[in-house]
GROMACS .gro file of N, CA and C in nm:
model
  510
    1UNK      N    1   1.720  -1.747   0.314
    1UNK     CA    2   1.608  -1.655   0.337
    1UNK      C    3   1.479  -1.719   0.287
    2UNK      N    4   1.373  -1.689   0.433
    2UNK     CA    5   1.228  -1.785   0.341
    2UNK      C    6   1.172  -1.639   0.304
    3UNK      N    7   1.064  -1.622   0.224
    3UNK     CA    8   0.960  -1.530   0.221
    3UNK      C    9   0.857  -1.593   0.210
    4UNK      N   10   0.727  -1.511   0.262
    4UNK     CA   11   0.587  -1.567   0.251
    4UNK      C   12   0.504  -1.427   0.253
    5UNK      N   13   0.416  -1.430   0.128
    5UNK     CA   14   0.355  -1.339   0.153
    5UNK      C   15   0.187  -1.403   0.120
    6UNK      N   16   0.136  -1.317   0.194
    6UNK     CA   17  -0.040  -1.351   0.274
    6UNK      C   18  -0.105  -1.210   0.297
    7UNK      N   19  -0.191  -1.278   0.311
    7UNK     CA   20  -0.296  -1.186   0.337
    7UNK      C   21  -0.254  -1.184   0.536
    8UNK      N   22  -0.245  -1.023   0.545
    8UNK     CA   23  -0.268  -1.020   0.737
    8UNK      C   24  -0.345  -1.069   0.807
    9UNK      N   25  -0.367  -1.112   0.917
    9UNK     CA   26  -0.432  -1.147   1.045
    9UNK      C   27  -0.427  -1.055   1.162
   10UNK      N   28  -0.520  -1.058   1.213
   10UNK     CA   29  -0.524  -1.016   1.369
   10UNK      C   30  -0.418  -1.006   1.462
   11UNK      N   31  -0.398  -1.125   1.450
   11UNK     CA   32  -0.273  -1.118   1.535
   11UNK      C   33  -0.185  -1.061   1.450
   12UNK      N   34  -0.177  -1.031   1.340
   12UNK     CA   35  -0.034  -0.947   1.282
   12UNK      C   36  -0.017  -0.778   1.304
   13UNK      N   37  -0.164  -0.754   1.367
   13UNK     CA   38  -0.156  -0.602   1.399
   13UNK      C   39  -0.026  -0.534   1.481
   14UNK      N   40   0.012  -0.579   1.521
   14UNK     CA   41   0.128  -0.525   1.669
   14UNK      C   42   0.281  -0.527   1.521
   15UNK      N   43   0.252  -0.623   1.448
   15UNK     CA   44   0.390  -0.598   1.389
   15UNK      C   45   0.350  -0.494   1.244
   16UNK      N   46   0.220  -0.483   1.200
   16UNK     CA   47   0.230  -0.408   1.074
   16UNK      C   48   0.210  -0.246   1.183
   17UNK      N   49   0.181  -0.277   1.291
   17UNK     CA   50   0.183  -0.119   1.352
   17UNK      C   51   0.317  -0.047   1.343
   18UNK      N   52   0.410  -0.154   1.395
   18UNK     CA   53   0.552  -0.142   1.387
   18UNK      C   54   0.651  -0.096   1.284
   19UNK      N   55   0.579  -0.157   1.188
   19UNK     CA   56   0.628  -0.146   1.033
   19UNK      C   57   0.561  -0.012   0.997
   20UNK      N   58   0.477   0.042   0.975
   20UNK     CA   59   0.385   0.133   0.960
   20UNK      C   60   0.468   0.273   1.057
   21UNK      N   61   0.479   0.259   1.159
   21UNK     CA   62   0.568   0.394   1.208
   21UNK      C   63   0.727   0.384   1.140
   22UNK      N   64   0.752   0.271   1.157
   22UNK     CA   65   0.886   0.278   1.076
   22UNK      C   66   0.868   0.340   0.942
   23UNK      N   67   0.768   0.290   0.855
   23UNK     CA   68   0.791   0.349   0.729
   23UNK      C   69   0.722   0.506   0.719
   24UNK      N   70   0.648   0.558   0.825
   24UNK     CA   71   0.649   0.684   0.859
   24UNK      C   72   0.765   0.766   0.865
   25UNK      N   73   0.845   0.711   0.966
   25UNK     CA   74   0.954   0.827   1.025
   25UNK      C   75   1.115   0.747   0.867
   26UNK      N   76   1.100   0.648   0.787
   26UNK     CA   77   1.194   0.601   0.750
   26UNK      C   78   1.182   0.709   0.560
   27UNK      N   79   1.080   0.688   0.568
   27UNK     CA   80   1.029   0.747   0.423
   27UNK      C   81   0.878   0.869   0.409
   28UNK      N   82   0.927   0.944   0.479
   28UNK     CA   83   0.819   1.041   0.495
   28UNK      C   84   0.744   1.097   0.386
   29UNK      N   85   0.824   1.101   0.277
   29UNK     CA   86   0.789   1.171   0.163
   29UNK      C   87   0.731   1.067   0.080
   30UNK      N   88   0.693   0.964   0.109
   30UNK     CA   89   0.606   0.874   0.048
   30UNK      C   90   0.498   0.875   0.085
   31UNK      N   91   0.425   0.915   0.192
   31UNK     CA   92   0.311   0.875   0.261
   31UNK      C   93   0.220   0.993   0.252
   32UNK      N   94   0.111   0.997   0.266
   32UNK     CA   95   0.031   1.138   0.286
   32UNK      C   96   0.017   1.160   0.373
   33UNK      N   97  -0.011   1.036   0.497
   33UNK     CA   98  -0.001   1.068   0.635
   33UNK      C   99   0.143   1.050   0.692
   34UNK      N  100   0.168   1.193   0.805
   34UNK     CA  101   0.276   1.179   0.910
   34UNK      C  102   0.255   1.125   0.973
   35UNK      N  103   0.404   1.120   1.072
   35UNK     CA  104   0.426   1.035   1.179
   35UNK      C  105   0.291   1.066   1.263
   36UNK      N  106   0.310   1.203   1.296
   36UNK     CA  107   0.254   1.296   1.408
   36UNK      C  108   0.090   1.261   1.430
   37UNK      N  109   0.055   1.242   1.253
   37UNK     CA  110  -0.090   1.197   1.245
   37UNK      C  111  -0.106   1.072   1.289
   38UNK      N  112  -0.015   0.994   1.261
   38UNK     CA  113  -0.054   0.871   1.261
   38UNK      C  114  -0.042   0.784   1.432
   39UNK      N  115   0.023   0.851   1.493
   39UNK     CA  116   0.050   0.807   1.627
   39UNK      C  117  -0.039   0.911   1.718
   40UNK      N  118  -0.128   0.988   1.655
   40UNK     CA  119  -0.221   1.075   1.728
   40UNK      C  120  -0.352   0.946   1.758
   41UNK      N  121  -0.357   0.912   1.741
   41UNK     CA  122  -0.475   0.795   1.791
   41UNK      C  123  -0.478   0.722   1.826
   42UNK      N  124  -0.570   0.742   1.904
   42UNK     CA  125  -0.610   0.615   2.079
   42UNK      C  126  -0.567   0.508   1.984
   43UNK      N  127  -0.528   0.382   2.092
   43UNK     CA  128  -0.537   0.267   2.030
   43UNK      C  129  -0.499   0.200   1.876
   44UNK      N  130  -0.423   0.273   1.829
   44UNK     CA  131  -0.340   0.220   1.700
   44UNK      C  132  -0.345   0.093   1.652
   45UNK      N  133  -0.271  -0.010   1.755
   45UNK     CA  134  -0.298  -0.122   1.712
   45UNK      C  135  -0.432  -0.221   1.662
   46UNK      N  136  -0.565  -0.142   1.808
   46UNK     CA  137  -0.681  -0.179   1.779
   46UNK      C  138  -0.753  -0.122   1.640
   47UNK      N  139  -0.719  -0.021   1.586
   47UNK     CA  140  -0.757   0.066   1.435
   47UNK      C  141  -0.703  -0.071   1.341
   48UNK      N  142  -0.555  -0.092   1.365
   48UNK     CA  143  -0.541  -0.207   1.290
   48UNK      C  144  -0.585  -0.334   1.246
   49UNK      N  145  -0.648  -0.359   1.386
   49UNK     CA  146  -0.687  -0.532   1.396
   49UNK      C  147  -0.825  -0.504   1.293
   50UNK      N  148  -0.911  -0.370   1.302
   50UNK     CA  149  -1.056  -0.334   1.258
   50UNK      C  150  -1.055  -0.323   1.107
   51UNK      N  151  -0.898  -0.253   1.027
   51UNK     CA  152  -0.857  -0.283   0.937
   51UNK      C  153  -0.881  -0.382   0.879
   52UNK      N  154  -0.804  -0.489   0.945
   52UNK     CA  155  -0.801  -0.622   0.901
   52UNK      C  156  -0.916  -0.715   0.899
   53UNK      N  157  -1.007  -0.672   0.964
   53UNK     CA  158  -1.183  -0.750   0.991
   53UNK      C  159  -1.232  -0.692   0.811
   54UNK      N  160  -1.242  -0.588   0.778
   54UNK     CA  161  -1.302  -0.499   0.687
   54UNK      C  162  -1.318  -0.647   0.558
   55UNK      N  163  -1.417  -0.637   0.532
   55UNK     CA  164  -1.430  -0.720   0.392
   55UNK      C  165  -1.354  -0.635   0.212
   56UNK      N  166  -1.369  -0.504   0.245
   56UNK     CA  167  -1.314  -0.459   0.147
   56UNK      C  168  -1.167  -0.423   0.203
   57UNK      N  169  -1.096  -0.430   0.262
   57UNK     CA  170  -1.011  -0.386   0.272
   57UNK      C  171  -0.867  -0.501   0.272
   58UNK      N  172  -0.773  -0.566   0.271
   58UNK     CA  173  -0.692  -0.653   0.270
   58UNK      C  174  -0.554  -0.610   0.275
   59UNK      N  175  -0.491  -0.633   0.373
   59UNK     CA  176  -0.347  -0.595   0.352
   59UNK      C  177  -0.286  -0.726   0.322
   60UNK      N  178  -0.165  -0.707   0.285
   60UNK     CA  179  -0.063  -0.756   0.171
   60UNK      C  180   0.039  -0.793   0.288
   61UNK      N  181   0.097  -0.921   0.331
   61UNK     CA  182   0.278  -0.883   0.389
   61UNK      C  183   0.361  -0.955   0.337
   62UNK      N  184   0.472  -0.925   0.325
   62UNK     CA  185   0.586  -1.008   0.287
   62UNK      C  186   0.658  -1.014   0.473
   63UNK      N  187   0.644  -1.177   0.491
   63UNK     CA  188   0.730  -1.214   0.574
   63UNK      C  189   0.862  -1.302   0.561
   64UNK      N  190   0.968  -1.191   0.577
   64UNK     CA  191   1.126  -1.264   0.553
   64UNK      C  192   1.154  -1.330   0.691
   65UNK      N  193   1.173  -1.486   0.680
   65UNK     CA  194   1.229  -1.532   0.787
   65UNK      C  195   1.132  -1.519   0.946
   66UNK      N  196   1.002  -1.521   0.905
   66UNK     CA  197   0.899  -1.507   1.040
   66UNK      C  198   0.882  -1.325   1.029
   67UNK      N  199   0.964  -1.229   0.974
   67UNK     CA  200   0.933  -1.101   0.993
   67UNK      C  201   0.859  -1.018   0.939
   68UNK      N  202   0.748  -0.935   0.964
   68UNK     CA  203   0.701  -0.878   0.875
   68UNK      C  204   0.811  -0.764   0.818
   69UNK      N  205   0.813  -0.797   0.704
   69UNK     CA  206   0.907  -0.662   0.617
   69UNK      C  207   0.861  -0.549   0.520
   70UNK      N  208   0.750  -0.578   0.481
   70UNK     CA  209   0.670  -0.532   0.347
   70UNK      C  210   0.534  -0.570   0.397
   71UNK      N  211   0.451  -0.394   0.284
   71UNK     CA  212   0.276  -0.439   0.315
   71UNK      C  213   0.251  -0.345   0.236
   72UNK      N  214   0.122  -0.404   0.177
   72UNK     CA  215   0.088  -0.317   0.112
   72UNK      C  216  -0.088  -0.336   0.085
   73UNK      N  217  -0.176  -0.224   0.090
   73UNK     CA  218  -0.339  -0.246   0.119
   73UNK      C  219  -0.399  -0.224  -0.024
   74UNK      N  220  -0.497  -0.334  -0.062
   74UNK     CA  221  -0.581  -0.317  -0.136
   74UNK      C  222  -0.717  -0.284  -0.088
   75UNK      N  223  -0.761  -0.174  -0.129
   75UNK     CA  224  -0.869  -0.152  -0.090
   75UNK      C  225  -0.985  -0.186  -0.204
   76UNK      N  226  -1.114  -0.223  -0.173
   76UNK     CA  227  -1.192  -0.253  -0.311
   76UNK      C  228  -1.329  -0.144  -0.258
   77UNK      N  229  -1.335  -0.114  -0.405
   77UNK     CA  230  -1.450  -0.001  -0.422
   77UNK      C  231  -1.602  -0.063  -0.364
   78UNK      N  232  -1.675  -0.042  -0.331
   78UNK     CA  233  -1.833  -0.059  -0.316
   78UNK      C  234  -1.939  -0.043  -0.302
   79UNK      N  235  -1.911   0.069  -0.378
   79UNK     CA  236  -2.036   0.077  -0.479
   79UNK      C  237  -2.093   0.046  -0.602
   80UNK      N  238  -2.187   0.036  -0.631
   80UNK     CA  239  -2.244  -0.055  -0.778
   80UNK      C  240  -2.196  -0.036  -0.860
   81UNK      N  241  -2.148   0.097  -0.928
   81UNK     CA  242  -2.081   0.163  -1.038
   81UNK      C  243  -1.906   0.185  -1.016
   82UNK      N  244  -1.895   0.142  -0.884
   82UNK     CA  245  -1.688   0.118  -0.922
   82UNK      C  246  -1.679  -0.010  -0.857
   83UNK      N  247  -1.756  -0.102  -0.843
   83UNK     CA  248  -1.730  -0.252  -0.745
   83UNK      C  249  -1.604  -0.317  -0.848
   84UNK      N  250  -1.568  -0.263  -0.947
   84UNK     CA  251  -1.523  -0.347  -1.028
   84UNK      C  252  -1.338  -0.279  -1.056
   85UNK      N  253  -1.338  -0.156  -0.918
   85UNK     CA  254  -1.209  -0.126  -0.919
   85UNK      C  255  -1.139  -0.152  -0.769
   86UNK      N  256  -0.982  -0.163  -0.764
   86UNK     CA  257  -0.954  -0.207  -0.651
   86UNK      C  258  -0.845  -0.108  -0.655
   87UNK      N  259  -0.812  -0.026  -0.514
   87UNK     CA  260  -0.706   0.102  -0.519
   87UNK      C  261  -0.614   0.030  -0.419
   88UNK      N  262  -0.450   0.015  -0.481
   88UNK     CA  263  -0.323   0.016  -0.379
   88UNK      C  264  -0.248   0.134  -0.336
   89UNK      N  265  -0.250   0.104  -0.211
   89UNK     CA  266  -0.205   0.216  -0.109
   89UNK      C  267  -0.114   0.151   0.040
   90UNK      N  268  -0.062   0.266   0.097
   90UNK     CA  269   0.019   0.236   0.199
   90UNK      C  270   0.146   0.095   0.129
   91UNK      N  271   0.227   0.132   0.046
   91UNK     CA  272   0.323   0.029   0.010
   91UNK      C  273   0.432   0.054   0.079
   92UNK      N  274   0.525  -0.065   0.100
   92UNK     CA  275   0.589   0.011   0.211
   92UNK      C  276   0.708  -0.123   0.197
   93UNK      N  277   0.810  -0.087   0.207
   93UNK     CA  278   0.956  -0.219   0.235
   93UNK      C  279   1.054  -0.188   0.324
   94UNK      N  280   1.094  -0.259   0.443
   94UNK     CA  281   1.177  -0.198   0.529
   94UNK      C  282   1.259  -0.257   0.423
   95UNK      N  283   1.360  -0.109   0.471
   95UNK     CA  284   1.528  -0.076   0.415
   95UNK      C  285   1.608  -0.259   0.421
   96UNK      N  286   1.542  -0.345   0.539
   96UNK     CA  287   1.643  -0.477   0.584
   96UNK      C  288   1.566  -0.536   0.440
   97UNK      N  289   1.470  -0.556   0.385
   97UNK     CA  290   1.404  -0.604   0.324
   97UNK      C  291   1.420  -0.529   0.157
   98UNK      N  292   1.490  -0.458   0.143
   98UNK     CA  293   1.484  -0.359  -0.024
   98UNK      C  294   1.638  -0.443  -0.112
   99UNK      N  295   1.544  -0.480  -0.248
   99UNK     CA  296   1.666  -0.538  -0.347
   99UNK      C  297   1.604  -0.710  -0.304
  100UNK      N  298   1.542  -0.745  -0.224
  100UNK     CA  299   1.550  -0.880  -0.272
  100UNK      C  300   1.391  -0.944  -0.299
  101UNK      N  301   1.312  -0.842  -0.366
  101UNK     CA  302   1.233  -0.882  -0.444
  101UNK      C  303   1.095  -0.848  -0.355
  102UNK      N  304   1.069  -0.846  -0.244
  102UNK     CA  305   0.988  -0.848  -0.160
  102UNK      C  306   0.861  -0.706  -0.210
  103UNK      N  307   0.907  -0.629  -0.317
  103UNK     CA  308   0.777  -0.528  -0.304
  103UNK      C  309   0.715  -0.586  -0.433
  104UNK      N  310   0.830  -0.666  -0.513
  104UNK     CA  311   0.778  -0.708  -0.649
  104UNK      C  312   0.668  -0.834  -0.602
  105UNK      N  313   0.724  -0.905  -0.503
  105UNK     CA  314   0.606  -1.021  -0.471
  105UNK      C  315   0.508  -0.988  -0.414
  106UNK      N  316   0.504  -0.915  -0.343
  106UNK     CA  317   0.367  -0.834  -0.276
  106UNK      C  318   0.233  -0.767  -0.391
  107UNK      N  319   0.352  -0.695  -0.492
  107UNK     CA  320   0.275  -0.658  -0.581
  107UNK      C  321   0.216  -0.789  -0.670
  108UNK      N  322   0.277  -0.907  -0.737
  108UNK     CA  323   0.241  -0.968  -0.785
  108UNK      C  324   0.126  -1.060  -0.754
  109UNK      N  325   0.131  -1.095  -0.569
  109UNK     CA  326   0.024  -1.146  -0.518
  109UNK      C  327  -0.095  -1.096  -0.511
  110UNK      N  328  -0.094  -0.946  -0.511
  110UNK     CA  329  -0.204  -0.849  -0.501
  110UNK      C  330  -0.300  -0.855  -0.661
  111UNK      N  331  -0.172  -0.863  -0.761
  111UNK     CA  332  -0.256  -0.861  -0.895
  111UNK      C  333  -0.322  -1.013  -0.909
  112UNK      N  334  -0.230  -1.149  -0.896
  112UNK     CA  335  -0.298  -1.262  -0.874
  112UNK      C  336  -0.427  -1.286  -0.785
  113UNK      N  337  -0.402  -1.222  -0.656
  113UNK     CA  338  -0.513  -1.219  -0.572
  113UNK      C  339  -0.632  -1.152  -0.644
  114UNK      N  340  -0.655  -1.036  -0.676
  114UNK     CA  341  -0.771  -0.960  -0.775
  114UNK      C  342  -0.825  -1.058  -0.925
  115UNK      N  343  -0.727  -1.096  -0.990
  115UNK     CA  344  -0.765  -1.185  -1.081
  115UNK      C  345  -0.872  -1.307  -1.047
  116UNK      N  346  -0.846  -1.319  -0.955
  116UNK     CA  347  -0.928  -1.473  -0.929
  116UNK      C  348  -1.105  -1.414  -0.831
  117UNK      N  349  -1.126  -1.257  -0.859
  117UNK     CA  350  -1.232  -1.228  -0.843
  117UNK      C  351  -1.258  -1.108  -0.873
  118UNK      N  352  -1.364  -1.238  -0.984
  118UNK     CA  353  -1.416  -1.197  -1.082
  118UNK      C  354  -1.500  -1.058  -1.127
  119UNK      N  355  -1.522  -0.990  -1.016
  119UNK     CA  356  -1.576  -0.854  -1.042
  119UNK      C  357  -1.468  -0.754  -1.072
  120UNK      N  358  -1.371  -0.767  -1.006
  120UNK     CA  359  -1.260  -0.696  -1.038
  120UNK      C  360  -1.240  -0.675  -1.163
  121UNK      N  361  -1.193  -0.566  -1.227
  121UNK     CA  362  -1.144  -0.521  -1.360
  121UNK      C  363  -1.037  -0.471  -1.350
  122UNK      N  364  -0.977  -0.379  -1.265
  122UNK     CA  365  -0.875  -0.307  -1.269
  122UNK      C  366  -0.828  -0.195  -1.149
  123UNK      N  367  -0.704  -0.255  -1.134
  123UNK     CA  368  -0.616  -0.170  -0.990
  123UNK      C  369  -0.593  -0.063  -1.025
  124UNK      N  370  -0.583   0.026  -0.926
  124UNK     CA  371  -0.526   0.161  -0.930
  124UNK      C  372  -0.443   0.193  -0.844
  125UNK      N  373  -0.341   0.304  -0.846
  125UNK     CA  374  -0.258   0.354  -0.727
  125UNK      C  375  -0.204   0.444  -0.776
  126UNK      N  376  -0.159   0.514  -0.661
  126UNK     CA  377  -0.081   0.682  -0.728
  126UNK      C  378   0.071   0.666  -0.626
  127UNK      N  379   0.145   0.674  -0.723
  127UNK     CA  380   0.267   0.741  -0.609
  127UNK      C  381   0.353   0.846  -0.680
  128UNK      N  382   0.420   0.890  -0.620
  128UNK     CA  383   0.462   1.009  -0.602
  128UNK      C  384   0.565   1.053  -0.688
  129UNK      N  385   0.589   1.154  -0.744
  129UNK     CA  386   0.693   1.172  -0.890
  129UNK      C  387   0.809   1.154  -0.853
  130UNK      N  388   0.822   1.184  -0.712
  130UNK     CA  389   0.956   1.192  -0.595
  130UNK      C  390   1.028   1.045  -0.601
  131UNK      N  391   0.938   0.919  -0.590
  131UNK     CA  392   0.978   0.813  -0.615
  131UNK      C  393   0.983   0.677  -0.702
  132UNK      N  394   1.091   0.692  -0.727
  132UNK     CA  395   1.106   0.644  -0.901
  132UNK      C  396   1.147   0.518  -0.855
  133UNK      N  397   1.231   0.430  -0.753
  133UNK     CA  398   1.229   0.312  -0.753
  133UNK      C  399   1.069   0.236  -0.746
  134UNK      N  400   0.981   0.315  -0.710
  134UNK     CA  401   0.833   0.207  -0.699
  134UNK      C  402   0.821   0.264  -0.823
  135UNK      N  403   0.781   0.406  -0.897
  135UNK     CA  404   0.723   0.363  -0.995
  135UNK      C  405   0.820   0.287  -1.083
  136UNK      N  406   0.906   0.298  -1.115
  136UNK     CA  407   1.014   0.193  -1.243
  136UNK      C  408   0.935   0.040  -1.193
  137UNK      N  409   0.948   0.005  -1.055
  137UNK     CA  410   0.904  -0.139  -1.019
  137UNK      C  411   0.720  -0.161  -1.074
  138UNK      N  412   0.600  -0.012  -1.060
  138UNK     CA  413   0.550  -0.048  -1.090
  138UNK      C  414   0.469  -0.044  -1.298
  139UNK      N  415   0.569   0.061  -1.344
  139UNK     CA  416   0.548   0.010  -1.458
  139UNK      C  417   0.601  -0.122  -1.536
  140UNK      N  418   0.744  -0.193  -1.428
  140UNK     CA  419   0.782  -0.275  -1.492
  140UNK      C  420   0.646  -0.413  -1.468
  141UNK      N  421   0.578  -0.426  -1.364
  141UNK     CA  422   0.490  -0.516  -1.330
  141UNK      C  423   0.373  -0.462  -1.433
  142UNK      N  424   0.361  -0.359  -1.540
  142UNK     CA  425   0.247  -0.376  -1.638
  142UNK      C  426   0.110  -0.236  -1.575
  143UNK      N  427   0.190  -0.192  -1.469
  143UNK     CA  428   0.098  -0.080  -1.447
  143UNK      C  429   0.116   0.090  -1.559
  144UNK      N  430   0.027   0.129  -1.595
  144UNK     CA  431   0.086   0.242  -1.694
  144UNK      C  432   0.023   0.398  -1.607
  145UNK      N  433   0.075   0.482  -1.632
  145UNK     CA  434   0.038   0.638  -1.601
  145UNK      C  435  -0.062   0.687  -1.661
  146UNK      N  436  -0.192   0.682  -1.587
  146UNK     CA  437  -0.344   0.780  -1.671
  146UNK      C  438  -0.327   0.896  -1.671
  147UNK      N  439  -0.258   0.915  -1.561
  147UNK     CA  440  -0.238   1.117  -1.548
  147UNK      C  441  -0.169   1.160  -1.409
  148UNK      N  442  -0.119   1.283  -1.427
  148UNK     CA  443  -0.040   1.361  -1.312
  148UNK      C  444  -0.151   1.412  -1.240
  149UNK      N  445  -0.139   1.405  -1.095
  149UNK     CA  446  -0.199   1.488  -0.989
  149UNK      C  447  -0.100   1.575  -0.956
  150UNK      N  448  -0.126   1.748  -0.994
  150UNK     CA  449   0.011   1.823  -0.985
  150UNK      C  450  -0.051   1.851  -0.816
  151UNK      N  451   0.067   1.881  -0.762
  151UNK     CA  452   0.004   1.913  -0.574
  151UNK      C  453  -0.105   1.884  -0.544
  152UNK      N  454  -0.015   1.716  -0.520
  152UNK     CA  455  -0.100   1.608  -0.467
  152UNK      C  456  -0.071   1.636  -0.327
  153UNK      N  457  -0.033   1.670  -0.250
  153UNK     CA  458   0.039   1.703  -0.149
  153UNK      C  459   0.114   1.796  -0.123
  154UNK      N  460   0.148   1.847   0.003
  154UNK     CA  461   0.255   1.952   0.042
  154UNK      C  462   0.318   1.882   0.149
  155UNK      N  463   0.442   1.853   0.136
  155UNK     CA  464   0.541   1.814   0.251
  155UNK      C  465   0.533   1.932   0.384
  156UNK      N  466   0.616   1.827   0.474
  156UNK     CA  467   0.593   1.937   0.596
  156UNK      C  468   0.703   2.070   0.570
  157UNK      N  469   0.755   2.022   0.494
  157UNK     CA  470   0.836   2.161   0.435
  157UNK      C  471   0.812   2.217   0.319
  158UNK      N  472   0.634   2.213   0.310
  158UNK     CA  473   0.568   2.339   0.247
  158UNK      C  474   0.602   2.305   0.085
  159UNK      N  475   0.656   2.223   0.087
  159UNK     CA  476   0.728   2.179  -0.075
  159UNK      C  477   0.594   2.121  -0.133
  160UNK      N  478   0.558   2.169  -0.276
  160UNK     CA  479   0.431   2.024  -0.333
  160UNK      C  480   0.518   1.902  -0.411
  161UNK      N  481   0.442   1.818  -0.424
  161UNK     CA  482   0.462   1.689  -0.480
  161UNK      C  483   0.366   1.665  -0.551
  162UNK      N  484   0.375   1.631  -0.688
  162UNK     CA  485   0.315   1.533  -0.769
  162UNK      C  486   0.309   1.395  -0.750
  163UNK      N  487   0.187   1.362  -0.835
  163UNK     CA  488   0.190   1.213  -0.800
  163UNK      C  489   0.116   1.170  -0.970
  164UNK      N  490   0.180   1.033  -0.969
  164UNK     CA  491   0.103   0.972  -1.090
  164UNK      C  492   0.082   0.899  -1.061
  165UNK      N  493  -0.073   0.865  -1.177
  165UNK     CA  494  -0.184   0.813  -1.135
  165UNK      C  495  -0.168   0.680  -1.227
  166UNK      N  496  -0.213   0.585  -1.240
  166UNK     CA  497  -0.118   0.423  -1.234
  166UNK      C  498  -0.257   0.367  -1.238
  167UNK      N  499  -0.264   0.252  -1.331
  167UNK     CA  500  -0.414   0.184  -1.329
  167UNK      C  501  -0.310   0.087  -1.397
  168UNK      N  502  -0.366  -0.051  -1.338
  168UNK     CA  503  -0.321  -0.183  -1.440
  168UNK      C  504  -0.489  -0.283  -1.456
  169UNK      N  505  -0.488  -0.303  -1.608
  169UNK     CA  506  -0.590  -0.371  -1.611
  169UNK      C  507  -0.616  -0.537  -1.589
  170UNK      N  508  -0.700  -0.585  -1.562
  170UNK     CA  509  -0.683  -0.717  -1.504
  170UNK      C  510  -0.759  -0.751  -1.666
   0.00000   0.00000   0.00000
């Protein structure tokens, strides 16, 4: 097995689209957006490629063997008074891809990647109380809990979810 993980391209839109409904309909209760939302808009793939142009924005992939398997988006703040925070979101590992390290390297490239610029101070991300394999993975990578968002969300079955709120300092 090779892995490579990078920063996305243009041309990688058609496969993180792919990955992206999969981890919609595969893990629903992770995401804030549904399927339903997310395949409601013209042109999907083209939203993606515009994604990927964005100067603040950067997605993450782990490719096993040529495949995209894993992604995950750093977004960076920009404005004058938070330029110096960067928020992770949309994390995501196909099921073919879980247990052989692929969300831990994604994450690790993301914190290496932020380190080496220099405005950056410190990541943030929230996930969900519901899922304890990312957070265990992300307090073991040095991220800690600032605080609970109690109904951070309501599932489509009306259920709320908490989420904790996760900052690692650079």
């Amino acid at each position: 097995m090779t892995m490579e993980i990078r920063l996305l391209e243009e041309s990688d839109a058609k496969a993180y689209w792919a990955l992206r409904k999969e981890a919609l309909k595969q893990d629903p209760g992770a995401f804030g957006e549904t399927y339903t939302e997310a395949t409601s808009h013209d042109n999907p793939v083209e939203r993606v490629e515009k994604t990927i142009k964005k100067d603040h924005e950067h997605i993450f992939g782990a490719f096993i063997n040529g495949r995209l398997l894993g992604v995950a988006t750093l977004t960076l703040e920009t404005a004058i008074k938070t330029k110096h925070r960067g928020y992770i979101g949309s994390v995501y590992v196909s099921p073919d891809a879980r247990g052989n390290g692929a969300g831990a390297a994604i994450m690790k490239e993301i914190i290496n990647w932020s380190r080496e610029h220099a405005e950056l101070e410190k990541l943030d991300l929230g996930v969900f109380t519901s899922n304890e394999p990312a957070f265990e993975l992300y307090k073991k990578l040095g991220f800690e809990v600032v605080g609970i968002d109690k109904k951070s969300i309501r599932d489509e079955d009306g259920e709320f979810i908490d989420e904790y709120l996760m900052t690692y300092l650079l």
